[in-house]
CSV table of C-alpha atoms and ligand atoms in Angstrom, one decimal:
chain,number,residue,atom,x,y,z
A,1,MET,CA,15.5,11.0,8.9
A,2,ILE,CA,14.6,7.4,9.5
A,3,ARG,CA,17.7,5.5,11.5
A,4,ILE,CA,17.6,2.0,12.4
A,5,ARG,CA,18.8,0.9,15.5
A,6,LYS,CA,19.2,-2.7,16.9
A,7,VAL,CA,17.3,-3.0,20.2
A,8,ASP,CA,16.8,-5.9,23.1
A,9,GLY,CA,13.6,-7.7,22.4
A,10,GLN,CA,12.6,-7.8,25.8
A,11,ARG,CA,12.9,-4.4,26.7
A,12,HIS,CA,11.1,-3.1,23.6
A,13,ARG,CA,8.9,-6.1,23.4
A,14,ARG,CA,5.5,-3.2,24.2
A,15,VAL,CA,6.5,-1.4,21.0
A,16,LEU,CA,7.5,-4.5,19.1
A,17,ALA,CA,4.2,-6.1,19.9
A,18,ASP,CA,2.5,-2.2,18.9
A,19,LEU,CA,4.4,-2.4,15.8
A,20,HIS,CA,3.6,-5.8,14.9
A,21,ASP,CA,-0.1,-5.4,15.6
A,22,GLU,CA,-0.3,-2.3,13.5
A,23,THR,CA,1.3,-3.8,10.5
A,24,PHE,CA,0.6,-7.4,10.4
A,25,GLY,CA,-3.4,-7.1,12.5
A,26,ASP,CA,-4.4,-10.8,12.8
A,27,THR,CA,-2.4,-12.1,9.9
A,28,ALA,CA,0.2,-13.5,11.7
A,29,PRO,CA,1.0,-14.8,15.3
A,30,GLN,CA,2.6,-12.0,17.5
A,31,ILE,CA,6.4,-11.9,17.5
A,32,ASP,CA,7.9,-13.9,20.2
A,33,THR,CA,10.5,-11.4,21.4
A,34,SER,CA,12.3,-13.6,24.1
A,35,TYR,CA,14.7,-14.7,21.4
A,36,GLY,CA,16.4,-13.9,18.3
A,37,ASP,CA,17.7,-10.0,17.4
A,38,PHE,CA,15.5,-7.1,16.6
A,39,TRP,CA,15.6,-3.7,15.3
A,40,ILE,CA,13.3,-0.8,15.0
A,41,ALA,CA,13.2,2.3,12.4
A,42,TYR,CA,13.1,5.4,14.6
A,43,ASP,CA,11.5,8.7,12.3
A,44,GLU,CA,12.9,10.8,14.8
A,45,ALA,CA,11.6,9.4,17.6
A,46,THR,CA,8.7,8.0,16.5
A,47,PRO,CA,8.7,3.8,15.8
A,48,VAL,CA,7.6,3.4,12.2
A,49,GLY,CA,9.0,-0.3,11.3
A,50,PHE,CA,10.8,-3.3,12.9
A,51,CYS,CA,12.6,-6.4,12.0
A,52,GLN,CA,13.5,-9.8,13.7
A,53,MET,CA,16.7,-12.3,12.9
A,54,VAL,CA,16.8,-15.9,14.3
A,55,GLN,CA,19.4,-18.7,14.0
A,56,SER,CA,17.9,-20.9,11.7
A,57,THR,CA,17.2,-24.5,12.4
A,58,LEU,CA,17.5,-25.2,8.7
A,59,ALA,CA,21.1,-25.7,9.0
A,60,PRO,CA,24.4,-24.2,11.1
A,61,ASN,CA,25.6,-21.1,10.1
A,62,VAL,CA,22.3,-19.8,8.9
A,63,GLY,CA,20.1,-16.4,9.8
A,64,TYR,CA,16.6,-16.2,9.3
A,65,HIS,CA,14.7,-13.1,8.3
A,66,LYS,CA,11.8,-14.1,10.7
A,67,ARG,CA,9.3,-11.1,10.2
A,68,ALA,CA,9.6,-7.1,9.1
A,69,GLY,CA,6.8,-4.8,9.1
A,70,VAL,CA,6.4,-0.7,8.0
A,71,LEU,CA,4.0,1.2,9.2
A,72,ALA,CA,1.3,2.4,6.4
A,73,SER,CA,2.3,6.0,6.5
A,74,HIS,CA,6.0,4.9,6.1
A,75,ARG,CA,6.0,2.3,3.4
A,76,GLY,CA,7.4,3.2,-0.3
A,77,GLN,CA,10.6,4.8,1.2
A,78,GLY,CA,12.9,1.4,1.0
A,79,LEU,CA,12.7,0.1,4.6
A,80,GLN,CA,12.3,-2.7,4.2
A,81,LEU,CA,15.7,-3.3,2.1
A,82,ARG,CA,17.3,-1.6,4.5
A,83,PHE,CA,15.8,-4.0,7.2
A,84,LEU,CA,17.3,-6.9,5.0
A,85,LYS,CA,21.1,-5.0,4.7
A,86,VAL,CA,21.2,-4.6,8.5
A,87,ARG,CA,20.3,-8.1,9.4
A,88,GLU,CA,22.6,-9.5,6.6
A,89,ALA,CA,25.6,-7.2,7.9
A,90,TYR,CA,24.8,-8.4,11.3
A,91,ALA,CA,24.5,-12.4,10.1
A,92,LYS,CA,28.0,-11.4,8.3
A,93,ARG,CA,30.0,-10.5,11.9
A,94,ARG,CA,28.3,-13.4,13.4
A,95,GLY,CA,29.9,-15.7,11.0
A,96,TRP,CA,27.1,-16.8,9.3
A,97,THR,CA,27.6,-17.7,5.6
A,98,ARG,CA,23.9,-17.7,4.5
A,99,VAL,CA,20.3,-15.7,5.0
A,100,ILE,CA,16.7,-17.3,4.5
A,101,SER,CA,13.5,-16.2,4.6
A,102,ASP,CA,9.8,-16.6,3.9
A,103,THR,CA,7.2,-14.8,2.2
A,104,ALA,CA,3.3,-15.3,1.3
A,105,PHE,CA,3.2,-15.8,-2.6
A,106,HIS,CA,1.1,-12.8,-3.2
A,107,ASN,CA,3.2,-10.4,-1.2
A,108,ILE,CA,5.1,-9.0,-4.3
A,109,SER,CA,6.7,-6.0,-2.1
A,110,SER,CA,8.1,-8.6,-0.2
A,111,SER,CA,9.7,-10.5,-2.9
A,112,ASN,CA,10.2,-7.5,-5.2
A,113,ASN,CA,12.7,-6.4,-2.3
A,114,LEU,CA,14.3,-9.9,-1.7
A,115,ILE,CA,15.2,-10.0,-5.2
A,116,ARG,CA,16.3,-6.5,-5.1
A,117,ALA,CA,18.7,-7.6,-2.1
A,118,GLY,CA,20.2,-10.8,-4.7
A,119,TYR,CA,18.1,-13.6,-2.7
A,120,ARG,CA,17.0,-16.9,-4.8
A,121,LEU,CA,13.9,-19.0,-4.3
A,122,PHE,CA,14.6,-22.3,-2.8
A,123,GLU,CA,12.8,-25.5,-1.7
A,124,PRO,CA,13.6,-26.1,1.9
A,125,PRO,CA,13.6,-30.0,3.1
A,126,LEU,CA,10.6,-29.1,5.2
A,127,ARG,CA,8.1,-26.4,4.1
A,128,TRP,CA,7.8,-24.7,7.7
A,129,ALA,CA,5.5,-21.7,6.5
A,130,PHE,CA,2.0,-21.6,4.9
A,131,ALA,CA,1.8,-24.1,2.1
A,132,THR,CA,1.5,-21.3,-0.6
A,133,GLY,CA,4.9,-19.8,1.3
A,134,LEU,CA,8.0,-18.6,-1.0
A,135,TYR,CA,11.4,-19.5,0.5
A,136,TRP,CA,14.3,-17.0,-0.4
A,137,THR,CA,18.2,-17.9,0.3
A,138,LYS,CA,21.3,-15.8,0.0
A,139,ASP,CA,24.6,-16.7,0.6
A,140,ILE,CA,26.8,-14.4,2.4
A,141,THR,CA,30.2,-15.5,2.6
B,201,COA,C1,5.8,-5.3,2.9
B,201,COA,C2,6.2,-4.4,3.9
B,201,COA,C3,7.2,-4.6,4.8
B,201,COA,C4,7.4,-3.4,2.5
B,201,COA,O1,7.5,-2.5,3.2
B,201,COA,P1,8.1,-1.2,2.5
B,201,COA,O2,9.1,-0.7,3.0
B,201,COA,O3,7.1,0.0,2.7
B,201,COA,O4,8.9,-1.4,1.0
B,201,COA,P2,9.2,-0.7,0.3
B,201,COA,O5,9.6,0.9,0.2
B,201,COA,O6,9.9,-1.4,-1.1
B,201,COA,O7,7.7,-0.4,-1.1
B,201,COA,C5,7.2,-1.3,-1.1
B,201,COA,C6,6.4,-1.1,-2.4
B,201,COA,O8,5.2,0.1,-1.9
B,201,COA,C7,5.0,0.6,-2.9
B,201,COA,N1,4.5,1.9,-2.4
B,201,COA,C8,5.1,3.5,-2.3
B,201,COA,N2,4.3,4.2,-1.4
B,201,COA,C9,3.8,3.4,-1.2
B,201,COA,C10,2.7,3.5,0.1
B,201,COA,N3,2.4,5.0,0.3
B,201,COA,N4,2.3,2.4,1.1
B,201,COA,C11,1.9,1.5,0.8
B,201,COA,N5,2.9,1.1,-0.5
B,201,COA,C12,3.9,2.0,-1.1
B,201,COA,C13,6.4,1.4,-3.5
B,201,COA,O9,6.5,1.8,-4.5
B,201,COA,C14,7.1,-0.6,-3.7
B,201,COA,O10,6.7,-1.1,-4.8
B,201,COA,P3,7.8,-1.8,-5.7
B,201,COA,O11,8.4,-2.7,-5.2
B,201,COA,O12,7.3,-1.6,-7.1
B,201,COA,O13,8.5,-0.6,-5.7
B,201,COA,C15,5.2,-3.5,4.4
B,201,COA,O14,4.4,-3.3,3.1
B,201,COA,C16,4.7,-4.0,5.4
B,201,COA,O15,5.0,-3.8,6.3
B,201,COA,N6,3.4,-4.7,4.8
B,201,COA,C17,2.8,-5.7,6.4
B,201,COA,C18,3.6,-6.6,6.8
B,201,COA,C19,4.3,-7.7,5.9
B,201,COA,O16,3.8,-8.0,4.6
B,201,COA,N7,5.7,-7.8,6.0
B,201,COA,C20,6.6,-8.5,5.1
B,201,COA,C21,6.2,-10.0,5.5
B,201,COA,S1,7.2,-11.0,4.8
């Protein structure tokens, strides 16, 4: 059974960096574990995926799904959707009213999971991601 645990980013920075390397390779800058919140998915004792959430600079009370990755060996089991849900629940507990994310336009799996979780496309006032990035939003009030 795969369990998702909230972890201290600093204490788990080595395993988070390894998971990031294995899932993103050189397609995205390495994560900064000095800020934000982190979760790791464990298959028994083995880390198989991770995700991060930070407070958005877009507006007050907004959470940002910053990064998520699942090892190739564990894809196709709905872990990305579980990562979205666990972070949304956390954002609600913090009193945030909205969560946002961005995806590369060619990342169909991520877009489909955001649609499954009830996100909608939106255009932010300032595009912070790749020129062809897609921006997603969901109210959680
Ligand atoms: C994108 C990513 C997080 C998806 O994670 P996941 O937990 O496998 O997501 P899902 O279980 O919903 O599977 C995604 C799709 O892959 C398909 N799939 C099934 N088995 C698979 C396998 N063994 N390997 C890869 N994909 C598989 C699923 O059927 C699903 O397709 P669908 O959306 O049409 O149903 C993961 O592929 C990943 O880490 N990619 C590299 C990093 C990345 O792009 N992160 C997201 C940035 S926004």
